Short mmCIF file of C-alpha atoms and ligand atoms in Angstrom, two decimals:
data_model
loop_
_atom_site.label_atom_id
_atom_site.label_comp_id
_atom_site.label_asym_id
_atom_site.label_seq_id
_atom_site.Cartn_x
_atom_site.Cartn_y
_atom_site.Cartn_z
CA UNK J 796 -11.95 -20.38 -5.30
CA UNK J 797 -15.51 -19.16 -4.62
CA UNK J 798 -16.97 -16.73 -2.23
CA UNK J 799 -17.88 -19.47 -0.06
CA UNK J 800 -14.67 -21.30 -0.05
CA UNK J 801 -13.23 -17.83 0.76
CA UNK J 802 -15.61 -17.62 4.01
CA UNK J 803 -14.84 -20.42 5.00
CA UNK J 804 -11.18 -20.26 4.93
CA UNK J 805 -11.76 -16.56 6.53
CA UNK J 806 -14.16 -17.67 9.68
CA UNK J 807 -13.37 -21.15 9.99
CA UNK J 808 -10.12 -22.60 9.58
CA UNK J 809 -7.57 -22.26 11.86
CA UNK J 810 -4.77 -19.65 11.86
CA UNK J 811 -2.27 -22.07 11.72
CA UNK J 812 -3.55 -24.05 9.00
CA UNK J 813 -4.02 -20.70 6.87
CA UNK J 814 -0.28 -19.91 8.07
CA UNK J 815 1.05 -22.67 6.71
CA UNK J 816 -0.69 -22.96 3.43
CA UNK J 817 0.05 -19.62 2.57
CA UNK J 818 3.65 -20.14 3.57
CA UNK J 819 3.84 -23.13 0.56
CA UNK J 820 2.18 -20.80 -1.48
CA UNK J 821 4.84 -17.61 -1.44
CA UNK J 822 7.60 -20.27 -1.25
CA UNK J 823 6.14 -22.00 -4.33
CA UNK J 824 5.51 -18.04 -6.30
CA UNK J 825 7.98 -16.22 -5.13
CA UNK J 826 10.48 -18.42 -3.63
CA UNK J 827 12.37 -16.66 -0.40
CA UNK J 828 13.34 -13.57 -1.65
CA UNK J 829 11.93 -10.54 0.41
CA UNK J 830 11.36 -7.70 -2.00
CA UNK J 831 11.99 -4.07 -0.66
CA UNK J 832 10.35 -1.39 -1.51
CA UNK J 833 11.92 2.32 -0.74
CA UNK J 834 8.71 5.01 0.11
CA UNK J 835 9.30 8.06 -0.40
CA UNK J 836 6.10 10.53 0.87
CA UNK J 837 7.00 13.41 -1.01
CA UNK J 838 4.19 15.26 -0.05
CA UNK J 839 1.21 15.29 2.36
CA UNK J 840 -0.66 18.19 0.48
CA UNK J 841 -4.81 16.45 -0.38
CA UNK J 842 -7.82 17.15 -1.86
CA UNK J 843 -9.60 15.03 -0.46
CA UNK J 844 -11.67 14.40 2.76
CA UNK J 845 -11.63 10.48 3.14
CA UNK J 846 -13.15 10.13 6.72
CA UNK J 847 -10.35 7.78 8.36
CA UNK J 848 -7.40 10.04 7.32
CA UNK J 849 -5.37 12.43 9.19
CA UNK J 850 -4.17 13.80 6.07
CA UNK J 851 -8.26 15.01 4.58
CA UNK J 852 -8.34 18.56 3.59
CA UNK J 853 -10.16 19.65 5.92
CA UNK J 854 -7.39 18.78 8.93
CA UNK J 855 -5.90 21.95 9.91
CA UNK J 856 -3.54 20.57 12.04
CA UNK J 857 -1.55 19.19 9.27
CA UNK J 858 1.56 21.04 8.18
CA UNK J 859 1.39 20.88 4.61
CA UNK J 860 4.60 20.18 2.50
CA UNK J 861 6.16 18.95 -0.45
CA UNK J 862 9.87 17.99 -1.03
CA UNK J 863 11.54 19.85 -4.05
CA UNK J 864 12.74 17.28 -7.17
CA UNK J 865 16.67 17.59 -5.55
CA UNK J 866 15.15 16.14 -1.63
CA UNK J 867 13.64 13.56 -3.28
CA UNK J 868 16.41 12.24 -5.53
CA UNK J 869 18.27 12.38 -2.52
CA UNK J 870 15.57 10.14 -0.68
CA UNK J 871 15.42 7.52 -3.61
CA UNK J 872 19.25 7.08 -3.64
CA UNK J 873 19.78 6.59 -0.05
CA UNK J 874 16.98 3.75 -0.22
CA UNK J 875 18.83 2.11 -3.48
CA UNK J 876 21.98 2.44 -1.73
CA UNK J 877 21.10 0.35 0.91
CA UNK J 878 19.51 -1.86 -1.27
CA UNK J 879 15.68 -0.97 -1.97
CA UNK J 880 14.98 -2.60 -5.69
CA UNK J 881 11.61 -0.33 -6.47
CA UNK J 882 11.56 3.30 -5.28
CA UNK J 883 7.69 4.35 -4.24
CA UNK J 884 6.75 7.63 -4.83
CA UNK J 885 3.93 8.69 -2.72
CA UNK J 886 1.73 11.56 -1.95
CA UNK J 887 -1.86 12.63 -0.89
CA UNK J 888 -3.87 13.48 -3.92
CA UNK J 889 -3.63 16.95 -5.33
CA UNK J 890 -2.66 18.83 -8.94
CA UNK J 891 0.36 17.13 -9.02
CA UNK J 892 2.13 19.50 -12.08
CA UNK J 893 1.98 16.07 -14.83
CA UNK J 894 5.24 17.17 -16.49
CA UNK J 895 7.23 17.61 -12.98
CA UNK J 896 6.25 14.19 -12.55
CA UNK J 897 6.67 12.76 -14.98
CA UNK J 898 10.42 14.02 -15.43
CA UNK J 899 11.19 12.75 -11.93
CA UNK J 900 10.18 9.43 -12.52
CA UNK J 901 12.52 9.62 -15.48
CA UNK J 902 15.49 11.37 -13.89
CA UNK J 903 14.62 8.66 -10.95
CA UNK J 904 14.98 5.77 -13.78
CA UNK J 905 18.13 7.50 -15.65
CA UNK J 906 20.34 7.90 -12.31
CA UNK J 907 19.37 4.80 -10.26
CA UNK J 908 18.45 2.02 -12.60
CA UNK J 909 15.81 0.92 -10.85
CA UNK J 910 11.45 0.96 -11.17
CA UNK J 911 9.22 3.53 -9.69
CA UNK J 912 6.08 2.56 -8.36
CA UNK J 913 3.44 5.57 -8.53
CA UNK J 914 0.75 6.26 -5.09
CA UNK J 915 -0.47 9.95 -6.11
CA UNK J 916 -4.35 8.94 -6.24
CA UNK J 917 -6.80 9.56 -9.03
CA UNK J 918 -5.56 11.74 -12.15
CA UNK J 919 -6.39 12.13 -15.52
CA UNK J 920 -6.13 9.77 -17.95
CA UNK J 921 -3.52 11.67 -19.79
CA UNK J 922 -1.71 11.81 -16.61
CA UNK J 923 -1.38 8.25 -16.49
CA UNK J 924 0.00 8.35 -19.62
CA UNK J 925 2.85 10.81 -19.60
CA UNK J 926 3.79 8.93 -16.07
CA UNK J 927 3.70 5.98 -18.11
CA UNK J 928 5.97 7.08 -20.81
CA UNK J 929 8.36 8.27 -18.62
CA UNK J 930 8.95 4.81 -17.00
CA UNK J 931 6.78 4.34 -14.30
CA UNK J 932 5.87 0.77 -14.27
CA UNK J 933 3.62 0.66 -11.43
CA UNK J 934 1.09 2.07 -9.79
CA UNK J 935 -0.99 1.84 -6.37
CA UNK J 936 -4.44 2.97 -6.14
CA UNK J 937 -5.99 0.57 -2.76
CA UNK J 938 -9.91 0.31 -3.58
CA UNK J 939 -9.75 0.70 0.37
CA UNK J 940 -13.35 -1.35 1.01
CA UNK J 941 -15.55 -3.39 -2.05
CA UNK J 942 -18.51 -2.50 -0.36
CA UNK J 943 -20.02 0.47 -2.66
CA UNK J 944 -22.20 1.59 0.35
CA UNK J 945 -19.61 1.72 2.63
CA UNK J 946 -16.63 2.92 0.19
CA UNK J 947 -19.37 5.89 -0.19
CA UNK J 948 -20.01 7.04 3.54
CA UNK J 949 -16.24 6.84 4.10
CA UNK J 950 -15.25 8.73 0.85
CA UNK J 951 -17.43 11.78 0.65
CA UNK J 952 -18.30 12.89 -2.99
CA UNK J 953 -16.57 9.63 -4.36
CA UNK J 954 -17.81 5.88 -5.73
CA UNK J 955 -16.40 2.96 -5.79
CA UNK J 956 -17.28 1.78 -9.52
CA UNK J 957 -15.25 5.54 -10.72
CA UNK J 958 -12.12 3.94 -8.19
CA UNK J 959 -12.62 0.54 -10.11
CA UNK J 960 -12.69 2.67 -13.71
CA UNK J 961 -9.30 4.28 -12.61
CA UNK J 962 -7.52 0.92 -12.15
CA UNK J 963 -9.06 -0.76 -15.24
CA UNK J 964 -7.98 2.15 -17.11
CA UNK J 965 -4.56 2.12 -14.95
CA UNK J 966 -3.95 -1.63 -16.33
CA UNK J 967 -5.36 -0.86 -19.84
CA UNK J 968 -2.27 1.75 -20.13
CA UNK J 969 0.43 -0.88 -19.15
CA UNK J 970 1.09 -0.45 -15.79
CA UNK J 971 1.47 -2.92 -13.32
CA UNK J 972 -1.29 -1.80 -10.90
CA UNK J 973 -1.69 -2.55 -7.23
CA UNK J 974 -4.99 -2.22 -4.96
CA UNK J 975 -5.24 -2.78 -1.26
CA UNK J 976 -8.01 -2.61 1.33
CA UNK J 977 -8.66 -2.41 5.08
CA UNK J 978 -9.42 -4.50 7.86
CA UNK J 979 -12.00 -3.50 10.80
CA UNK J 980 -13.28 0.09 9.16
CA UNK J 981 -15.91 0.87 11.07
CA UNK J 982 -19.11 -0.13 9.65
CA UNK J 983 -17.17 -3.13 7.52
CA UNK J 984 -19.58 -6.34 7.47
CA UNK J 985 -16.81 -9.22 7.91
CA UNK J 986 -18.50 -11.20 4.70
CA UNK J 987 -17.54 -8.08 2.91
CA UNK J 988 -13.73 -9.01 3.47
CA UNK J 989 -14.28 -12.06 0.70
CA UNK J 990 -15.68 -9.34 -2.10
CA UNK J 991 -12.42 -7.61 -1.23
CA UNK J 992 -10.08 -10.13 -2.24
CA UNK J 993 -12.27 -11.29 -5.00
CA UNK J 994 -12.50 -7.69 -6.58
CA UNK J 995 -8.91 -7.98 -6.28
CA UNK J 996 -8.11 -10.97 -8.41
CA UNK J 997 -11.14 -10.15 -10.79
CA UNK J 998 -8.35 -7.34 -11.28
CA UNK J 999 -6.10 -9.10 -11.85
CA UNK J 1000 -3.62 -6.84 -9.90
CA UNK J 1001 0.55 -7.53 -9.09
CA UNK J 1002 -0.41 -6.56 -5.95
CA UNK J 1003 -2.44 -6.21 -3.11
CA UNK J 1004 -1.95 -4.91 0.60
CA UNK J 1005 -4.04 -5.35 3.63
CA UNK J 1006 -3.84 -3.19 6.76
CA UNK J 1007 -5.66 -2.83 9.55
CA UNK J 1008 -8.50 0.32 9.80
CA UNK J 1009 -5.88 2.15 12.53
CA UNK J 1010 -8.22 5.42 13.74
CA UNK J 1011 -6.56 9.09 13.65
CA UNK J 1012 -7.44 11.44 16.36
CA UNK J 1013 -7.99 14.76 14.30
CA UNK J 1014 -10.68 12.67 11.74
CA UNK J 1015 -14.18 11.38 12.11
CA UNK J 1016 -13.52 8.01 12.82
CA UNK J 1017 -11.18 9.36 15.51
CA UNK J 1018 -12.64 7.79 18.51
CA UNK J 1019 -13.46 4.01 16.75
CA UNK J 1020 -11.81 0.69 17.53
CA UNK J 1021 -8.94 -0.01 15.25
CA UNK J 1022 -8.98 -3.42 13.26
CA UNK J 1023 -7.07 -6.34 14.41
CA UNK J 1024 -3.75 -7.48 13.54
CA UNK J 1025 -5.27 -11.03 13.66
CA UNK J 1026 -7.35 -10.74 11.16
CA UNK J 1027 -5.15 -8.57 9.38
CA UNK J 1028 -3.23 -11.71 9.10
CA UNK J 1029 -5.76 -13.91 8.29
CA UNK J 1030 -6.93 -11.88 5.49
CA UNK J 1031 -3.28 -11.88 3.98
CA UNK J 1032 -2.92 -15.68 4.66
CA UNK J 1033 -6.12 -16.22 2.38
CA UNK J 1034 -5.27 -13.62 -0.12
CA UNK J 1035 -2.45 -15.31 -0.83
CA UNK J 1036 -4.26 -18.44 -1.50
CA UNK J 1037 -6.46 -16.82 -3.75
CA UNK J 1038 -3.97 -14.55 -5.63
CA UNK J 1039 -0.85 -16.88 -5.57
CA UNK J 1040 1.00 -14.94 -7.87
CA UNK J 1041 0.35 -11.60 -6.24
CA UNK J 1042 2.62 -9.42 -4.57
CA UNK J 1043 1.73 -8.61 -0.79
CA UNK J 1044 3.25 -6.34 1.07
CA UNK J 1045 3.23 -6.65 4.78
CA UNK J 1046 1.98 -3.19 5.57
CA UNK J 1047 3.18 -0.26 7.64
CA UNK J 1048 -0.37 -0.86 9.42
CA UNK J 1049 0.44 -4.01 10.11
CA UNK J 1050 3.44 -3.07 11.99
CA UNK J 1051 2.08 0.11 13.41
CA UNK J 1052 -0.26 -2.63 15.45
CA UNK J 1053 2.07 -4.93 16.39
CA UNK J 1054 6.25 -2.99 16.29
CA UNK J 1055 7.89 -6.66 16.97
CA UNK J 1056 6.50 -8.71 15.26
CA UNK J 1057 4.14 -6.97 13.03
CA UNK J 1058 6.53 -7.29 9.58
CA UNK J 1059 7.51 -10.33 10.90
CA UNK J 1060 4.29 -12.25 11.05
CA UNK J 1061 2.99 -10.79 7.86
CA UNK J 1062 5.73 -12.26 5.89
CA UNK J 1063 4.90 -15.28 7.92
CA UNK J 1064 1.46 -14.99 6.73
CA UNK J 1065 1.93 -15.02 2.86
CA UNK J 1066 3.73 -11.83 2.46
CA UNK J 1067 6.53 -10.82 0.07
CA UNK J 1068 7.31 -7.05 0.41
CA UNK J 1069 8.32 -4.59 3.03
CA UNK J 1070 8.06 -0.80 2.12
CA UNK J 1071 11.01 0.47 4.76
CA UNK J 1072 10.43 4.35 4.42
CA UNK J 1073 12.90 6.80 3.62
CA UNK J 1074 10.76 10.17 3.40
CA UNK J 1075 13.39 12.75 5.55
CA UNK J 1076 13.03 12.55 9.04
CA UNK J 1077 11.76 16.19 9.44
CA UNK J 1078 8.96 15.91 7.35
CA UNK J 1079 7.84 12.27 8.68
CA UNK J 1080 5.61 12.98 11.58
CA UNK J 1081 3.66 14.91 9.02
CA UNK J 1082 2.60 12.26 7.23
CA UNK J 1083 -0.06 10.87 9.61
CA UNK J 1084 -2.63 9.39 7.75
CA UNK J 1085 -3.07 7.35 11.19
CA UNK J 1086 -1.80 7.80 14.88
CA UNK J 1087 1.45 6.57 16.30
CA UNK J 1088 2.24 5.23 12.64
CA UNK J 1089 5.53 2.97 13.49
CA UNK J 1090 7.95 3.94 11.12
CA UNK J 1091 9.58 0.59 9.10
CA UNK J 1092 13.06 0.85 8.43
CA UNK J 1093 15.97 -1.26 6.37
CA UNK J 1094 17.01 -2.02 10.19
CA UNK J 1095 13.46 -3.83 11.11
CA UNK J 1096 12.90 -4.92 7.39
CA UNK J 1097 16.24 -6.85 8.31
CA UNK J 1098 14.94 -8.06 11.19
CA UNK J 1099 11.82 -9.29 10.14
CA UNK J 1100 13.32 -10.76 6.72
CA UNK J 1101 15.65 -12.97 9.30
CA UNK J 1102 13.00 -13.60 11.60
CA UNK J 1103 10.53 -14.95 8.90
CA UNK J 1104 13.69 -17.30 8.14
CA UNK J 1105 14.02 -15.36 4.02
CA UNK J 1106 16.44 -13.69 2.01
CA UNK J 1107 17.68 -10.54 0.68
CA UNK J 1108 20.44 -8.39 -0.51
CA UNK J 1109 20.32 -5.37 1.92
CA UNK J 1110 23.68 -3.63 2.49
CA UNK J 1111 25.06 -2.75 5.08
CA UNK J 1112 23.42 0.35 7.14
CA UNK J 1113 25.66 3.25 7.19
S1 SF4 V 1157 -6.48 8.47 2.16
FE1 SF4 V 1157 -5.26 9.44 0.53
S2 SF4 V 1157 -6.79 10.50 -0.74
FE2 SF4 V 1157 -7.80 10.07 1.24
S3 SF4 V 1157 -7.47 11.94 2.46
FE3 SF4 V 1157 -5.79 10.49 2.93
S4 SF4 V 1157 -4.10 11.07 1.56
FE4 SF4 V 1157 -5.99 11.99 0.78
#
């Protein structure tokens, strides 16, 4: 598939033709199972000052925290309990301690059997590789926009090509690595939507997620228009058509735009993951990278795995 045929299917086909294509597709790849994903945010604390997030460094309105190794053991099992098959581990990025880390992930892998999927931002390379050993088999590092002009207004101090470096190196070291982008930043030429999914399957990435640009008060970008869920949805639709073997998560974003149906349609759309969160509920409305962030659950993962007419083996909510 080439950038044109990429436009095209982008600007000019109709939803419901993208719909249903990608529907074939994820049927054909990944047959009906649902796969979900249990995030944990164990900690909001960043060093960074990326313009569109309410968790930059420079927000002083943020409470900073970040859960000790016992809260988020406790966090992981509750999501494998109820049936999560990959806990997430996620955090703003900061000096993460490399050996704390890594002996989570293993503790993680030793007690509940199942794989952790690393979202910590950049580290060093050596990092990477202690994570690695430890069993971490994936990691998720979104390349947010693949236009290097724009990646560099809206991530001050940073470039795209060192983000591209980290997830080269990231799949040189064995892990399964997964990028994801936005929809509607502000300042986003649409055509630049097509080099997005295309730097994705140059990749090669397991997976890719696509959210829409959802504006926080307390940051720059504060007062913008948010991106659309419609073209949210296109964008997955074709991604899935180009990346058929992918994993695609229908996003938080996604859902945080549109609480019924927002999961629902995404899956509808091409996707095959929800990441229900299971961060404790005391430290969850500090974790705003973006405003009235709709919190996914197992109950509306449920909901929208039934409602997209697909399987999987959650338990029973207790
Ligand atoms: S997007 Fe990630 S790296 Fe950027 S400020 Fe927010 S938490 Fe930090």
């Amino acid at each position: 598939m080439q950038r044109e045929d990429i436009l095209e299917l982008l600007f000019a086909t109709p939803y419901a033709v993208l719909r249903e294509r990608a529907g074939q597709a994820v049927s054909w790849e990944k047959g009906s199972h649902v796969q979900v994903r249990g995030l944990v945010e164990f900690s909001n604390v960043c060093r960074r000052n990326c313009r569109y997030c309410g968790l930059r460094a420079a927000s002083g309105r943020v409470a900073r925290y970040t859960l000790s190794r016992n809260a988020i053991l406790e966090a992981s099992a509750r999501a494998v309990s109820l049936g999560a098959d990959t806990i997430v581990l996620q955090s703003g990025e900061y000096a993460i301690e490399p050996h704390w880390l890594a002996g989570l992930v293993a503790d993680i892998g030793r007690e509940l059997h199942v794989p952790v999927t690393l979202s910590v931002g950049e580290h060093p390379h050596e990092a990477y590789a202690l994570w690695k050993e430890a069993g971490a088999a994936r990691f998720l590092l979104k390349h947010e926009t693949a236009d290097p002009d724009l990646y560099a207004r809206l991530h001050p101090g940073y470039e795209l090509a060192g983000r591209i470096g980290h997830l080269r190196v990231l799949r040189e070291l064995g892990y399964e690595v997964g990028t994801g982008f936005m929809v509607g930043l502000p300042g986003q030429k649409p055509e630049s939507l097509a080099d997005d999914i295309l730097l994705a399957r140059e990749l090669n990435v397991s997976m890719c997620g696509v959210g829409p640009f959802i504006p926080q008060a307390d940051t720059p970008l504060g007062t913008q228009p948010g991106g659309s869920a419609e073209m949210t949805l296109r964008v997955m639709a074709v991604l899935r058509l180009a990346l058929p073997w992918a994993n695609i998560p229908a996003t938080t974003a996604l859902a945080t735009v549109d609480a019924v149906s927002g999961q629902r349609e995404g899956l509808l759309a091409g996707g095959n993951v929800l990441m229900p969160g299971f961060t404790p509920p005391e430290y969850r409305e500090q974790y705003c990278i973006y405003d009235n962030k709709n919190r996914v659950d197992m109950e509306s993962a449920r909901t929208a795995i039934e409602g997209a007419g697909r399987t999987h083996a959650l338990k029973a909510l207790h």
